[in-house]
């Protein structure tokens, strides 16, 4: 699958072996401290059941280009529904505060809009998760109403220009 490159990051598709390692509670040498986090531990076992999540618009690992370490993950919950696709993301606490999540969200959102099947990209966030709210706002997302889960807010990405 095509890798996405940003100034500081490489966004590459998970391998089935990496997902299995997370599912089994293991660790690999090229994973930063704090990876995988709880969100990764939820997503990894689902990857086996959702093979389209490993496709060109699926879930990716966030790799810090300077160190080569996996510092987080993000993904699109493919396929889109009525032209809309949900985005999820997370960065290891050891790499927090560096803007990696914002950089990765911007890149994957732009990539999502290259699919003719996508007219909208959105994310759900708990309002008290201020770091995640800031990531979405810095990425140009705006709140649009209640999220799918109780206590969450839906944020929509700006349409590409």
mmCIF file of C-alpha atoms in Angstrom:
data_model
loop_
_atom_site.group_PDB
_atom_site.id
_atom_site.type_symbol
_atom_site.label_atom_id
_atom_site.label_comp_id
_atom_site.label_asym_id
_atom_site.label_seq_id
_atom_site.Cartn_x
_atom_site.Cartn_y
_atom_site.Cartn_z
ATOM 1 C CA UNK A 1 0.000 0.000 0.000
ATOM 2 C CA UNK A 2 1.217 3.502 -0.624
ATOM 3 C CA UNK A 3 2.971 5.166 2.277
ATOM 4 C CA UNK A 4 2.059 8.719 3.177
ATOM 5 C CA UNK A 5 4.927 11.033 4.062
ATOM 6 C CA UNK A 6 4.802 14.262 5.981
ATOM 7 C CA UNK A 7 7.630 16.514 7.085
ATOM 8 C CA UNK A 8 8.420 14.364 10.144
ATOM 9 C CA UNK A 9 6.310 11.246 9.780
ATOM 10 C CA UNK A 10 5.739 8.189 7.673
ATOM 11 C CA UNK A 11 2.217 6.753 7.729
ATOM 12 C CA UNK A 12 2.337 3.117 6.688
ATOM 13 C CA UNK A 13 -0.172 0.311 6.727
ATOM 14 C CA UNK A 14 -0.197 -2.067 9.682
ATOM 15 C CA UNK A 15 1.000 -5.558 8.919
ATOM 16 C CA UNK A 16 -1.054 -8.528 10.026
ATOM 17 C CA UNK A 17 1.930 -9.589 12.168
ATOM 18 C CA UNK A 18 2.034 -6.220 13.963
ATOM 19 C CA UNK A 19 -1.706 -6.392 14.654
ATOM 20 C CA UNK A 20 -1.269 -9.937 15.997
ATOM 21 C CA UNK A 21 1.610 -8.822 18.239
ATOM 22 C CA UNK A 22 -0.539 -6.075 19.764
ATOM 23 C CA UNK A 23 -3.463 -8.475 20.163
ATOM 24 C CA UNK A 24 -1.237 -10.975 21.950
ATOM 25 C CA UNK A 25 0.184 -8.290 24.267
ATOM 26 C CA UNK A 26 3.680 -8.336 22.771
ATOM 27 C CA UNK A 27 6.077 -5.568 21.813
ATOM 28 C CA UNK A 28 8.445 -5.001 18.936
ATOM 29 C CA UNK A 29 11.828 -3.269 19.118
ATOM 30 C CA UNK A 30 10.800 -0.446 16.781
ATOM 31 C CA UNK A 31 7.883 0.683 18.940
ATOM 32 C CA UNK A 32 8.256 3.851 21.013
ATOM 33 C CA UNK A 33 7.564 3.799 24.732
ATOM 34 C CA UNK A 34 3.800 3.957 25.238
ATOM 35 C CA UNK A 35 2.914 2.216 21.976
ATOM 36 C CA UNK A 36 0.554 0.455 21.732
ATOM 37 C CA UNK A 37 -1.925 2.418 23.811
ATOM 38 C CA UNK A 38 -5.453 1.377 24.756
ATOM 39 C CA UNK A 39 -6.938 2.462 21.424
ATOM 40 C CA UNK A 40 -4.403 0.368 19.516
ATOM 41 C CA UNK A 41 -5.254 -2.628 21.687
ATOM 42 C CA UNK A 42 -8.903 -2.230 20.680
ATOM 43 C CA UNK A 43 -8.204 -1.769 16.956
ATOM 44 C CA UNK A 44 -5.546 -4.474 16.464
ATOM 45 C CA UNK A 45 -7.801 -7.515 16.939
ATOM 46 C CA UNK A 46 -10.448 -5.955 14.704
ATOM 47 C CA UNK A 47 -7.993 -5.648 11.815
ATOM 48 C CA UNK A 48 -8.153 -9.418 11.235
ATOM 49 C CA UNK A 49 -11.951 -9.213 10.983
ATOM 50 C CA UNK A 50 -11.914 -6.087 8.800
ATOM 51 C CA UNK A 51 -9.379 -6.786 6.004
ATOM 52 C CA UNK A 52 -10.366 -3.586 4.166
ATOM 53 C CA UNK A 53 -8.774 -1.700 7.074
ATOM 54 C CA UNK A 54 -5.398 -2.813 5.679
ATOM 55 C CA UNK A 55 -6.202 -1.396 2.251
ATOM 56 C CA UNK A 56 -5.033 1.904 0.755
ATOM 57 C CA UNK A 57 -7.532 3.869 2.857
ATOM 58 C CA UNK A 58 -7.291 1.817 6.036
ATOM 59 C CA UNK A 59 -5.404 1.937 9.284
ATOM 60 C CA UNK A 60 -1.807 3.084 9.457
ATOM 61 C CA UNK A 61 1.023 3.224 11.911
ATOM 62 C CA UNK A 62 2.615 6.592 12.595
ATOM 63 C CA UNK A 63 6.377 6.292 12.260
ATOM 64 C CA UNK A 64 8.728 9.035 13.428
ATOM 65 C CA UNK A 65 11.026 9.403 10.418
ATOM 66 C CA UNK A 66 14.041 10.602 12.438
ATOM 67 C CA UNK A 67 14.104 7.589 14.776
ATOM 68 C CA UNK A 68 12.199 4.995 12.750
ATOM 69 C CA UNK A 69 10.023 4.255 15.799
ATOM 70 C CA UNK A 70 6.283 3.606 15.642
ATOM 71 C CA UNK A 71 4.795 6.384 17.774
ATOM 72 C CA UNK A 72 1.077 5.883 17.218
ATOM 73 C CA UNK A 73 -1.626 4.892 14.806
ATOM 74 C CA UNK A 74 -4.546 6.331 12.945
ATOM 75 C CA UNK A 75 -7.064 5.090 10.496
ATOM 76 C CA UNK A 76 -10.171 5.450 8.458
ATOM 77 C CA UNK A 77 -13.016 3.109 9.361
ATOM 78 C CA UNK A 78 -13.441 1.899 5.808
ATOM 79 C CA UNK A 79 -15.624 1.675 3.794
ATOM 80 C CA UNK A 80 -17.438 5.013 3.835
ATOM 81 C CA UNK A 81 -21.130 5.097 4.685
ATOM 82 C CA UNK A 82 -23.161 7.438 2.496
ATOM 83 C CA UNK A 83 -19.913 9.090 1.394
ATOM 84 C CA UNK A 84 -18.678 9.741 4.957
ATOM 85 C CA UNK A 85 -15.765 8.011 6.663
ATOM 86 C CA UNK A 86 -14.749 8.183 10.311
ATOM 87 C CA UNK A 87 -11.184 8.910 11.380
ATOM 88 C CA UNK A 88 -9.538 7.722 14.593
ATOM 89 C CA UNK A 89 -6.025 8.421 15.904
ATOM 90 C CA UNK A 90 -3.675 8.205 18.834
ATOM 91 C CA UNK A 91 -0.044 8.996 19.625
ATOM 92 C CA UNK A 92 2.050 7.402 22.369
ATOM 93 C CA UNK A 93 2.313 9.539 25.488
ATOM 94 C CA UNK A 94 6.108 9.535 25.103
ATOM 95 C CA UNK A 95 5.645 11.513 21.867
ATOM 96 C CA UNK A 96 2.771 13.738 22.962
ATOM 97 C CA UNK A 97 2.926 17.499 22.554
ATOM 98 C CA UNK A 98 5.030 17.398 19.384
ATOM 99 C CA UNK A 99 2.193 17.955 16.912
ATOM 100 C CA UNK A 100 2.485 14.452 15.467
ATOM 101 C CA UNK A 101 -1.245 13.713 15.768
ATOM 102 C CA UNK A 102 -2.153 16.928 13.950
ATOM 103 C CA UNK A 103 0.399 16.259 11.215
ATOM 104 C CA UNK A 104 -0.870 12.703 10.745
ATOM 105 C CA UNK A 105 -4.578 13.659 10.850
ATOM 106 C CA UNK A 106 -4.072 16.330 8.194
ATOM 107 C CA UNK A 107 -2.233 13.900 5.917
ATOM 108 C CA UNK A 108 -4.720 11.049 6.249
ATOM 109 C CA UNK A 109 -7.696 13.384 5.861
ATOM 110 C CA UNK A 110 -6.242 14.763 2.624
ATOM 111 C CA UNK A 111 -5.596 11.200 1.456
ATOM 112 C CA UNK A 112 -9.191 10.165 2.276
ATOM 113 C CA UNK A 113 -10.529 12.882 0.016
ATOM 114 C CA UNK A 114 -8.603 11.407 -2.933
ATOM 115 C CA UNK A 115 -11.113 8.531 -2.953
ATOM 116 C CA UNK A 116 -14.162 9.154 -5.134
ATOM 117 C CA UNK A 117 -16.193 7.327 -2.456
ATOM 118 C CA UNK A 118 -15.453 10.023 0.169
ATOM 119 C CA UNK A 119 -17.354 13.280 0.418
ATOM 120 C CA UNK A 120 -16.889 13.785 4.181
ATOM 121 C CA UNK A 121 -14.392 12.870 6.896
ATOM 122 C CA UNK A 122 -15.387 13.078 10.554
ATOM 123 C CA UNK A 123 -14.201 12.125 14.026
ATOM 124 C CA UNK A 124 -15.896 11.687 17.389
ATOM 125 C CA UNK A 125 -14.249 13.058 20.508
ATOM 126 C CA UNK A 126 -15.091 13.452 24.171
ATOM 127 C CA UNK A 127 -15.206 17.198 24.918
ATOM 128 C CA UNK A 128 -13.015 16.727 28.009
ATOM 129 C CA UNK A 129 -10.275 15.177 25.883
ATOM 130 C CA UNK A 130 -8.765 18.606 25.274
ATOM 131 C CA UNK A 131 -5.675 17.296 23.490
ATOM 132 C CA UNK A 132 -7.815 15.475 20.941
ATOM 133 C CA UNK A 133 -10.105 18.482 20.505
ATOM 134 C CA UNK A 134 -7.016 20.631 19.800
ATOM 135 C CA UNK A 135 -5.743 18.111 17.229
ATOM 136 C CA UNK A 136 -9.023 18.258 15.346
ATOM 137 C CA UNK A 137 -9.290 22.034 15.544
ATOM 138 C CA UNK A 138 -5.679 22.507 14.363
ATOM 139 C CA UNK A 139 -6.504 20.135 11.510
ATOM 140 C CA UNK A 140 -9.405 22.352 10.435
ATOM 141 C CA UNK A 141 -12.214 20.157 11.770
ATOM 142 C CA UNK A 142 -15.235 21.915 13.266
ATOM 143 C CA UNK A 143 -17.859 20.615 15.713
ATOM 144 C CA UNK A 144 -21.117 19.712 14.019
ATOM 145 C CA UNK A 145 -23.253 18.152 16.745
ATOM 146 C CA UNK A 146 -23.478 15.161 19.044
ATOM 147 C CA UNK A 147 -21.337 12.150 18.298
ATOM 148 C CA UNK A 148 -22.480 8.584 17.782
ATOM 149 C CA UNK A 149 -21.632 7.671 21.359
ATOM 150 C CA UNK A 150 -23.094 9.368 24.405
ATOM 151 C CA UNK A 151 -20.922 12.216 25.622
ATOM 152 C CA UNK A 152 -19.041 12.691 22.353
ATOM 153 C CA UNK A 153 -19.051 15.470 19.799
ATOM 154 C CA UNK A 154 -18.787 14.953 16.062
ATOM 155 C CA UNK A 155 -16.152 17.034 14.274
ATOM 156 C CA UNK A 156 -16.170 17.384 10.489
ATOM 157 C CA UNK A 157 -13.176 18.006 8.263
ATOM 158 C CA UNK A 158 -13.285 20.907 5.856
ATOM 159 C CA UNK A 159 -14.093 19.940 2.281
ATOM 160 C CA UNK A 160 -11.041 19.989 0.043
ATOM 161 C CA UNK A 161 -10.512 23.107 -2.036
#
